[in-house]
XYZ file of C-alpha atoms in Angstrom:
621
model
C 44.681 -71.073 -26.589
C 47.671 -71.651 -28.832
C 45.807 -73.453 -31.584
C 47.093 -71.247 -34.407
C 50.711 -70.394 -35.105
C 51.751 -67.168 -36.784
C 55.299 -66.653 -38.075
C 56.828 -63.200 -38.288
C 60.111 -64.065 -39.961
C 60.697 -66.129 -43.081
C 63.147 -68.921 -42.337
C 65.960 -70.326 -44.486
C 65.752 -74.108 -44.546
C 67.826 -76.619 -46.549
C 67.007 -80.276 -45.921
C 66.434 -83.589 -47.636
C 63.564 -86.006 -47.385
C 60.476 -87.240 -49.143
C 58.112 -84.375 -49.881
C 54.457 -85.183 -50.453
C 52.073 -83.036 -52.444
C 49.484 -81.041 -50.587
C 45.766 -81.029 -51.414
C 44.160 -77.745 -52.398
C 40.822 -77.640 -50.583
C 39.502 -74.453 -52.104
C 40.470 -71.061 -53.494
C 38.422 -67.881 -53.201
C 38.928 -64.613 -55.071
C 37.624 -61.831 -52.827
C 38.437 -58.844 -55.034
C 34.782 -58.137 -55.827
C 33.639 -58.710 -52.246
C 36.388 -56.939 -50.261
C 38.289 -55.198 -53.092
C 41.570 -55.761 -51.253
C 42.216 -58.302 -48.485
C 44.357 -56.636 -45.842
C 44.787 -59.638 -43.543
C 43.409 -63.031 -42.537
C 43.131 -64.663 -39.109
C 41.349 -67.739 -37.768
C 38.589 -67.759 -35.178
C 38.292 -70.442 -32.511
C 35.516 -72.246 -34.386
C 37.824 -72.624 -37.401
C 36.351 -69.926 -39.654
C 38.809 -67.761 -41.580
C 38.282 -64.067 -40.830
C 39.255 -61.729 -43.685
C 39.411 -57.937 -43.521
C 39.302 -55.597 -46.482
C 38.267 -52.218 -47.815
C 34.655 -53.389 -48.141
C 34.186 -54.927 -44.724
C 34.907 -57.975 -42.605
C 33.817 -61.512 -43.495
C 34.147 -65.140 -42.463
C 34.893 -68.103 -44.722
C 34.075 -71.699 -43.863
C 37.538 -73.231 -43.447
C 36.426 -76.523 -45.046
C 34.616 -75.186 -48.130
C 35.690 -71.560 -48.636
C 32.056 -70.463 -48.629
C 31.322 -66.977 -47.277
C 29.381 -67.509 -44.050
C 28.786 -63.864 -43.161
C 29.875 -60.424 -44.349
C 29.648 -57.175 -42.363
C 30.123 -54.326 -44.848
C 30.279 -51.667 -42.133
C 33.454 -53.029 -40.520
C 35.920 -51.649 -43.051
C 39.693 -51.758 -42.564
C 39.608 -53.408 -39.140
C 42.936 -53.068 -37.302
C 44.686 -56.445 -37.453
C 46.730 -55.708 -34.330
C 43.475 -55.466 -32.378
C 42.227 -58.937 -33.406
C 42.174 -61.338 -30.467
C 40.338 -64.601 -29.918
C 38.694 -65.183 -26.539
C 39.937 -68.504 -25.209
C 37.576 -71.432 -25.543
C 34.740 -69.460 -27.140
C 33.761 -68.527 -30.727
C 34.208 -64.841 -29.877
C 36.903 -62.405 -30.951
C 37.732 -58.770 -30.214
C 38.685 -56.112 -32.741
C 38.790 -52.354 -33.341
C 37.795 -50.231 -36.290
C 37.231 -46.571 -37.107
C 34.027 -45.678 -39.011
C 34.269 -43.087 -41.775
C 32.263 -40.725 -39.590
C 33.002 -41.310 -35.948
C 35.634 -42.326 -33.425
C 37.443 -45.614 -32.917
C 35.190 -48.414 -31.674
C 35.967 -51.620 -29.821
C 33.765 -54.580 -30.705
C 33.259 -58.219 -29.725
C 31.995 -60.478 -32.511
C 30.371 -63.906 -32.536
C 32.420 -65.739 -35.169
C 29.612 -68.195 -35.888
C 27.166 -65.683 -37.377
C 29.071 -62.371 -37.381
C 26.769 -60.718 -34.868
C 28.272 -57.934 -32.750
C 27.637 -58.887 -29.125
C 29.298 -55.757 -27.703
C 30.111 -52.345 -29.152
C 31.767 -49.385 -27.423
C 29.983 -47.217 -30.014
C 31.244 -43.619 -30.221
C 33.123 -43.575 -26.922
C 36.511 -44.031 -28.627
C 37.217 -46.998 -26.335
C 39.629 -49.881 -26.853
C 39.272 -53.326 -25.284
C 42.539 -54.058 -23.476
C 42.380 -57.252 -21.429
C 39.772 -59.807 -20.471
C 39.281 -62.243 -17.601
C 37.214 -65.374 -18.188
C 35.366 -66.271 -14.956
C 33.300 -69.454 -15.536
C 32.340 -69.796 -11.867
C 30.555 -66.435 -12.114
C 29.326 -67.142 -15.668
C 30.928 -63.976 -16.999
C 33.859 -62.352 -18.745
C 35.321 -59.142 -17.341
C 36.755 -56.725 -19.920
C 39.068 -53.748 -19.425
C 38.088 -50.739 -21.563
C 40.218 -47.657 -22.167
C 39.200 -44.483 -23.952
C 41.004 -41.126 -24.064
C 42.647 -41.805 -20.714
C 39.455 -42.970 -19.020
C 39.206 -46.497 -17.561
C 36.163 -48.750 -17.458
C 35.331 -52.390 -16.735
C 32.531 -54.280 -18.451
C 30.839 -57.433 -17.177
C 29.718 -59.700 -20.018
C 27.288 -62.560 -19.326
C 28.131 -66.072 -20.485
C 24.457 -67.004 -20.119
C 22.951 -64.348 -22.376
C 26.013 -63.231 -24.380
C 25.149 -59.657 -23.545
C 26.717 -56.806 -21.631
C 25.444 -56.725 -18.044
C 26.986 -53.442 -16.964
C 29.865 -51.005 -17.457
C 31.538 -49.297 -14.481
C 33.830 -46.277 -14.497
C 37.252 -46.241 -12.785
C 38.306 -42.686 -13.575
C 41.274 -41.334 -15.490
C 44.579 -43.094 -16.071
C 47.327 -41.588 -13.912
C 51.082 -41.408 -14.389
C 53.352 -41.354 -17.438
C 54.315 -45.035 -17.127
C 50.668 -46.092 -17.023
C 49.947 -44.060 -20.148
C 52.920 -45.636 -21.941
C 51.689 -49.103 -20.929
C 48.284 -48.182 -22.331
C 49.810 -47.240 -25.688
C 51.599 -50.609 -25.706
C 48.286 -52.387 -25.153
C 48.788 -53.391 -21.520
C 45.909 -53.568 -19.059
C 45.448 -51.445 -15.951
C 44.235 -54.013 -13.388
C 47.193 -54.848 -11.139
C 45.467 -56.883 -8.420
C 42.505 -59.160 -9.034
C 39.840 -59.137 -10.207
C 38.617 -60.498 -6.858
C 35.106 -61.943 -6.673
C 33.295 -62.324 -3.369
C 29.710 -63.523 -3.083
C 28.298 -60.077 -3.877
C 31.241 -57.873 -4.858
C 33.822 -57.399 -7.567
C 37.028 -55.858 -6.188
C 39.744 -54.433 -8.418
C 43.166 -53.154 -7.404
C 44.905 -50.603 -9.621
C 48.326 -49.079 -9.063
C 47.283 -47.018 -6.022
C 43.481 -47.418 -5.967
C 40.886 -49.980 -4.937
C 37.354 -50.172 -6.365
C 34.542 -52.383 -5.073
C 31.474 -52.839 -7.294
C 28.110 -54.472 -6.774
C 28.439 -57.690 -8.740
C 24.816 -57.578 -9.884
C 24.487 -54.047 -11.287
C 28.031 -52.589 -11.324
C 27.291 -49.754 -8.916
C 30.254 -48.538 -6.864
C 30.028 -49.752 -3.263
C 33.252 -48.093 -2.099
C 36.663 -46.968 -3.263
C 39.913 -45.767 -1.729
C 43.320 -44.462 -2.751
C 46.536 -45.549 -1.034
C 49.464 -43.244 -0.295
C 51.817 -45.341 -2.440
C 51.723 -48.311 -4.789
C 49.671 -51.281 -3.634
C 52.015 -54.192 -2.954
C 49.460 -56.851 -2.074
C 45.672 -57.124 -2.135
C 44.407 -60.486 -0.877
C 40.884 -61.682 -0.139
C 40.327 -64.495 2.368
C 37.030 -66.345 2.188
C 37.930 -67.943 5.515
C 36.868 -64.771 7.318
C 35.466 -62.687 4.425
C 38.217 -60.088 4.822
C 40.320 -58.045 2.412
C 44.004 -57.550 3.283
C 45.918 -54.550 1.928
C 49.664 -53.977 1.961
C 51.173 -50.754 0.610
C 54.754 -50.407 -0.613
C 57.080 -49.126 2.099
C 54.351 -49.121 4.743
C 54.716 -50.834 8.122
C 50.979 -51.249 8.490
C 48.816 -54.077 7.222
C 45.188 -53.042 6.789
C 42.102 -55.273 6.844
C 38.751 -54.255 5.305
C 35.220 -55.535 5.076
C 34.857 -56.242 1.324
C 31.210 -55.190 1.241
C 31.577 -51.798 2.928
C 35.268 -50.898 2.848
C 35.231 -50.507 6.635
C 38.687 -50.729 8.247
C 38.627 -53.673 10.673
C 42.382 -53.961 11.234
C 43.196 -55.606 14.598
C 45.329 -53.453 16.866
C 48.155 -55.994 17.119
C 48.523 -56.537 13.364
C 51.562 -54.325 12.766
C 54.506 -54.896 10.475
C 58.065 -54.954 11.767
C 59.518 -54.236 8.346
C 58.219 -53.522 4.859
C 55.636 -55.753 3.214
C 56.784 -58.246 0.580
C 53.705 -60.406 0.021
C 50.607 -62.046 1.503
C 49.660 -65.556 0.385
C 47.162 -68.264 1.306
C 48.968 -71.401 2.515
C 46.066 -73.719 1.689
C 45.899 -74.804 5.331
C 43.521 -72.186 6.650
C 46.166 -69.502 7.249
C 47.467 -66.397 5.546
C 51.249 -66.074 5.298
C 52.526 -62.539 5.818
C 55.983 -62.053 4.290
C 57.900 -58.890 5.214
C 61.517 -57.771 5.179
C 61.918 -58.643 8.880
C 60.541 -62.179 8.594
C 57.303 -64.048 7.995
C 54.409 -65.082 10.201
C 50.971 -66.679 9.964
C 47.731 -64.749 10.346
C 44.814 -66.529 12.006
C 41.748 -65.585 9.903
C 39.433 -66.100 12.888
C 41.158 -63.624 15.212
C 42.943 -61.583 12.560
C 46.149 -61.743 14.618
C 49.540 -63.429 14.285
C 49.728 -67.104 15.283
C 53.427 -67.133 16.158
C 54.827 -65.032 18.990
C 57.890 -64.256 16.898
C 58.265 -64.021 13.134
C 60.794 -66.299 11.470
C 63.647 -64.308 9.970
C 66.421 -64.989 7.463
C 68.661 -62.566 5.582
C 67.426 -61.137 2.268
C 63.984 -62.765 2.745
C 62.148 -62.619 -0.562
C 59.827 -65.619 -0.864
C 57.964 -68.162 1.272
C 56.612 -71.361 -0.284
C 54.093 -73.429 1.712
C 54.409 -77.206 1.363
C 52.933 -80.246 3.082
C 55.462 -80.325 5.911
C 55.647 -76.605 6.630
C 57.213 -73.625 4.866
C 60.253 -72.968 2.689
C 61.783 -69.539 3.356
C 64.135 -68.199 0.693
C 66.407 -65.181 0.793
C 67.802 -63.820 -2.451
C 71.053 -61.951 -2.982
C 73.462 -61.845 -5.905
C 76.251 -63.686 -4.045
C 74.304 -65.975 -1.712
C 70.743 -67.086 -1.062
C 69.779 -68.343 2.410
C 67.140 -71.076 2.478
C 65.351 -72.591 5.481
C 62.680 -75.141 6.329
C 60.228 -73.927 8.992
C 57.619 -76.091 10.716
C 53.972 -75.237 11.425
C 54.905 -73.677 14.786
C 57.401 -71.244 13.285
C 60.469 -73.191 14.443
C 63.509 -73.785 12.260
C 64.111 -77.331 11.025
C 67.333 -76.338 9.253
C 68.862 -73.508 7.265
C 71.759 -73.146 4.859
C 73.309 -70.724 2.366
C 73.273 -71.442 -1.362
C 75.851 -69.839 -3.635
C 74.440 -67.373 -6.138
C 70.971 -65.941 -6.662
C 68.115 -68.468 -6.419
C 65.839 -67.592 -9.319
C 63.583 -70.621 -8.972
C 62.650 -73.020 -6.172
C 60.166 -75.869 -6.159
C 59.055 -78.345 -3.488
C 59.358 -81.939 -4.725
C 58.651 -85.210 -2.923
C 62.343 -85.653 -2.113
C 63.203 -82.102 -1.127
C 63.531 -78.515 -2.320
C 64.685 -78.235 -5.923
C 66.431 -74.918 -6.529
C 68.058 -73.238 -9.515
C 70.604 -70.505 -8.812
C 73.071 -68.535 -10.887
C 75.910 -70.643 -9.413
C 74.498 -74.121 -8.801
C 71.380 -76.287 -8.762
C 70.472 -79.252 -6.553
C 67.799 -80.717 -4.281
C 67.992 -80.143 -0.529
C 66.417 -82.927 1.522
C 63.585 -81.940 3.852
C 65.027 -83.675 6.935
C 68.532 -82.212 7.182
C 68.971 -79.925 4.174
C 71.671 -82.118 2.631
C 72.260 -82.342 -1.123
C 70.274 -85.145 -2.741
C 72.396 -85.153 -5.885
C 76.035 -86.164 -5.529
C 77.075 -83.408 -7.901
C 75.701 -79.914 -8.429
C 74.473 -78.792 -11.820
C 75.340 -75.334 -13.074
C 72.934 -73.894 -15.617
C 74.278 -70.822 -17.433
C 70.751 -69.982 -18.553
C 67.228 -71.130 -17.750
C 67.146 -74.781 -18.912
C 64.675 -76.106 -21.447
C 62.259 -78.389 -19.582
C 59.779 -81.091 -20.545
C 58.191 -84.158 -18.948
C 58.728 -87.699 -20.240
C 55.321 -89.236 -19.510
C 56.503 -92.736 -20.450
C 59.470 -92.758 -18.052
C 57.791 -90.424 -15.554
C 60.836 -88.144 -15.488
C 61.572 -84.442 -15.858
C 64.039 -83.653 -18.662
C 66.398 -80.650 -18.559
C 68.667 -79.342 -21.321
C 71.080 -76.427 -21.152
C 74.514 -75.606 -22.530
C 75.043 -78.952 -24.238
C 74.078 -81.097 -21.236
C 70.849 -83.055 -20.760
C 69.521 -84.641 -17.566
C 66.619 -86.800 -16.422
C 65.176 -86.224 -12.962
C 62.958 -88.753 -11.205
C 60.486 -86.580 -9.232
C 59.637 -89.509 -6.922
C 63.150 -90.447 -5.792
C 65.116 -87.323 -6.697
C 67.568 -89.448 -8.707
C 69.367 -87.530 -11.462
C 70.899 -89.097 -14.572
C 72.955 -87.215 -17.157
C 72.111 -88.505 -20.623
C 74.098 -86.061 -22.764
C 77.259 -84.034 -22.276
C 78.762 -81.287 -24.440
C 76.412 -81.860 -27.365
C 75.934 -78.971 -29.767
C 72.692 -77.570 -31.094
C 73.057 -75.365 -34.168
C 73.389 -71.662 -33.287
C 72.167 -72.107 -29.703
C 73.730 -70.072 -26.886
C 72.747 -68.942 -23.394
C 70.561 -66.163 -24.816
C 68.518 -68.584 -26.918
C 64.973 -68.983 -25.576
C 65.010 -72.730 -26.136
C 61.933 -74.745 -25.158
C 61.355 -78.494 -25.043
C 58.612 -80.998 -25.833
C 58.304 -84.754 -25.397
C 57.518 -86.276 -28.819
C 57.623 -89.856 -30.122
C 59.896 -91.280 -27.403
C 62.323 -88.402 -27.683
C 62.840 -84.740 -26.871
C 62.160 -81.943 -29.335
C 63.973 -78.651 -28.633
C 62.883 -75.585 -30.518
C 62.489 -71.850 -31.030
C 61.129 -70.030 -34.078
C 64.579 -70.466 -35.666
C 65.881 -73.738 -34.208
C 64.777 -77.369 -34.473
C 66.656 -80.196 -32.733
C 65.691 -83.698 -31.658
C 67.337 -85.958 -29.070
C 66.394 -89.565 -28.384
C 65.830 -90.839 -24.841
C 69.453 -92.035 -24.661
C 70.737 -88.504 -25.223
C 71.846 -88.944 -28.841
C 71.181 -86.002 -31.165
C 69.144 -87.198 -34.141
C 69.367 -83.859 -35.957
C 69.880 -80.173 -35.274
C 68.965 -77.385 -37.682
C 69.023 -73.602 -37.634
C 66.720 -71.543 -39.855
C 68.203 -68.193 -40.739
C 65.730 -65.415 -41.530
C 66.473 -63.959 -44.992
C 64.757 -60.690 -44.112
C 63.822 -58.829 -40.961
C 61.074 -56.437 -40.009
C 62.381 -52.950 -39.385
C 60.802 -49.943 -37.720
C 59.374 -51.897 -34.783
C 60.383 -51.218 -31.191
C 61.291 -54.218 -29.072
C 59.090 -54.662 -26.016
C 59.724 -58.319 -25.151
C 62.283 -59.325 -22.561
C 63.930 -62.666 -21.973
C 65.259 -64.389 -18.936
C 64.863 -62.931 -15.477
C 64.761 -59.413 -16.932
C 61.136 -60.207 -17.772
C 60.518 -60.464 -14.028
C 62.393 -57.245 -13.272
C 65.336 -59.129 -11.718
C 68.732 -57.598 -12.442
C 70.723 -60.841 -12.672
C 72.519 -62.154 -15.764
C 70.508 -65.316 -16.374
C 68.596 -65.675 -19.627
C 66.390 -68.142 -21.441
C 62.666 -68.761 -21.736
C 60.505 -67.997 -18.691
C 58.044 -70.542 -20.132
C 60.358 -73.284 -18.853
C 59.846 -72.124 -15.273
C 56.099 -72.261 -15.878
C 56.545 -75.811 -17.177
C 58.348 -76.795 -13.969
C 55.525 -75.333 -11.920
C 52.941 -77.198 -13.998
C 54.834 -80.466 -13.465
C 54.918 -79.816 -9.724
C 51.160 -79.180 -9.653
C 50.438 -82.250 -11.754
C 48.794 -80.222 -14.525
C 51.338 -81.021 -17.236
C 50.941 -84.786 -16.946
C 47.433 -84.723 -18.412
C 48.355 -82.327 -21.231
C 51.176 -84.560 -22.424
C 49.269 -87.809 -22.150
C 47.497 -87.394 -25.484
C 48.011 -89.224 -28.757
C 48.122 -87.525 -32.137
C 44.915 -87.855 -34.071
C 42.901 -88.823 -31.037
C 39.210 -88.763 -31.874
C 38.023 -88.603 -28.279
C 35.868 -85.594 -27.531
C 35.404 -84.444 -23.954
C 33.840 -81.141 -23.005
C 36.364 -78.464 -22.060
C 34.107 -75.445 -21.683
C 30.455 -74.911 -22.437
C 28.087 -71.995 -22.801
C 24.516 -72.578 -21.673
C 21.297 -70.593 -21.562
C 18.599 -70.985 -18.920
C 15.067 -71.893 -19.990
C 11.723 -71.094 -18.411
C 11.529 -74.648 -17.081
C 14.716 -74.164 -15.133
C 16.880 -76.369 -17.357
C 19.991 -75.344 -19.279
C 20.322 -75.654 -23.038
C 23.746 -75.669 -24.705
C 24.471 -72.607 -26.842
C 28.032 -73.548 -27.706
C 30.293 -76.337 -26.531
C 34.041 -76.466 -26.960
C 35.412 -79.993 -27.263
C 38.927 -81.251 -26.698
C 39.055 -82.777 -30.173
C 38.795 -79.411 -31.913
C 40.085 -76.868 -29.450
C 42.791 -78.483 -27.322
C 46.277 -77.033 -27.511
C 47.466 -79.379 -30.214
C 51.058 -78.132 -30.344
C 51.990 -80.669 -27.684
C 50.260 -83.556 -29.459
C 51.208 -83.116 -33.117
C 54.293 -84.640 -34.710
C 55.097 -81.731 -37.011
C 56.430 -78.190 -36.946
C 55.672 -75.590 -39.611
C 58.324 -73.219 -40.979
C 58.455 -70.726 -43.824
C 61.526 -70.648 -46.029
C 62.916 -68.684 -48.920
C 64.927 -71.006 -51.183
C 67.633 -69.340 -53.256
C 68.121 -71.044 -56.612
C 69.013 -69.799 -60.092
C 68.593 -66.183 -59.107
C 65.026 -66.693 -57.884
C 63.783 -66.625 -54.311
C 60.659 -68.795 -54.160
C 58.935 -68.939 -50.794
C 57.514 -72.149 -49.328
C 55.667 -73.276 -46.238
C 57.164 -76.557 -45.043
C 55.735 -79.081 -42.634
C 58.664 -80.773 -40.879
C 58.613 -84.040 -38.969
C 59.778 -83.237 -35.432
C 61.389 -86.634 -34.855
C 63.354 -86.837 -38.127
C 63.742 -83.236 -39.307
C 62.516 -84.211 -42.760
C 60.182 -82.108 -44.895
C 57.052 -84.106 -45.677
C 54.795 -81.359 -47.046
C 55.374 -78.088 -48.868
C 53.260 -75.275 -50.243
C 54.691 -72.834 -52.824
C 53.683 -69.219 -52.276
C 53.306 -66.475 -54.865
C 54.258 -63.623 -52.542
C 57.635 -63.112 -50.900
C 55.961 -62.098 -47.644
C 52.454 -63.586 -47.743
C 49.807 -63.296 -45.055
C 48.849 -66.783 -43.927
C 47.432 -68.882 -41.100
C 48.577 -72.344 -40.056
C 45.893 -74.528 -38.481
C 47.502 -77.215 -36.317
C 44.171 -78.758 -35.356
C 43.059 -79.799 -38.851
C 46.531 -79.756 -40.505
C 45.586 -76.984 -42.895
C 47.199 -73.831 -44.236
C 45.294 -70.768 -45.444
C 47.133 -68.247 -47.606
C 46.195 -64.700 -48.607
C 48.093 -63.899 -51.804
C 48.130 -60.792 -53.951
C 45.744 -59.282 -51.386
C 42.751 -60.879 -53.048
C 42.987 -64.686 -53.305
C 42.611 -66.896 -50.232
C 43.495 -70.554 -50.686
C 43.016 -73.421 -48.236
C 45.344 -76.440 -48.320
C 44.978 -79.805 -46.589
C 48.331 -81.257 -45.559
């Protein structure tokens, strides 16, 4: 839940506009309580969490009052702090004076520790929120040993911990150091089992008590692990293998039909949403009938460089991917070709729309009609990088921006209109991970260092670049941009988040998110935690409402930046709140430290600053 923004770099910002004074809500000196405040964060319920030499505490974000203080949790590692989405719980790690590192889960409301790894020297890596099973699944790692823990959302207590053995391989150990999880496939939940796929291993646990029901180790890396509830079967594909295996999820018994053999190497197995499994391999793709466990088509459909198959209402879209050309074909439900064609360049994204197949390649982009595969747009678009994408909910159109050009796409008709050509955004190039947002009848384009706004006619209202006056040294870079983040060796860069936005638009999930007004007071339940009573009813323990916990970044009219203003030999630091539509500064907070530790709360328009490692101040903007 992106309800809190944290900035790593200070930003240089010079602008004009009316600046209003901010209201100081409260100020708290914690020197006596914590001696020295190492860091502050914000929990999902709004409380400010402060860590120091004398423990960990929570401040009421409205009053500054200390709500709880745990004196044992001294010098908690800030890098380990992580909120659990939609709940007033957070994870952290600390090392007692006498003892090994401990991973803990804390209830932010009262400070109670709801889970503790104790002296096992375990870290909490990843978590999976599973509301339909009323649980959270946590990955635990300690001294090379892997565990999973099932945490109940009914009782807020650990149900069981299961062991998965030692971590294997140098790469896996490096990933562990970098904080990455070890579950590669799943978790898969059947009626009675939890199934987890690791790099080369499969574990099946009893969902009730965590006992191991069965496990197996593959010869090579697991490429696909898919459960079908249509026939209660588990499908396994191993890298480089020409055999597809089928197992009973409850026993691990091999029930592979004799005729289910691969002609090439496995690429993927997906559910088409029509009662079939789609088997994609290097030699083509076919449908598996869950009832018989055998192929439905006598012959697999094949195209060169086959890499992806996308089910859609009328059949299947088969896509081959090569650096110079990408074949694409429409296949009907019987496995027969409707049409096929070659697209120049590498297709790095394809999406079924109502009018046809929208594709983005390194050479061109267009929509191919479902009937004959002809171009829907009269002219191709060439994106040099992944375009910034947003959805105009008022016009019901998808907006693209890249390389100075902006377009509007009607998803109903496929009509494309260019609204801007050769415009310049300050310091933006093809490597810039530019993202977009629909705000106040216009389009806001941004990164941590860039702010630009374009009206619906394509006119640039303003464009600003915020240069960082200092950088953080000594850190190794682990993030990747563009297709490199997907392991694709093609020179196309930009923010992968834009591809996720396109997918959300296609699925209809982005429409609801964007159809919200700033300051809306409506409160609808997003997620709830309930406890069963002896009478069989459920009583609410904690309810998360849209008003407080929705992702407000897409509904607010302002962006926060931190700047260091150079004047008369001094370098005062400010937090600015900038109007997205105008670029003007309308609020500012002067800071005492050059590099303060602070939290920006977009939900309540507040800023909380930790200065001189002892004073925490809350401001209302």
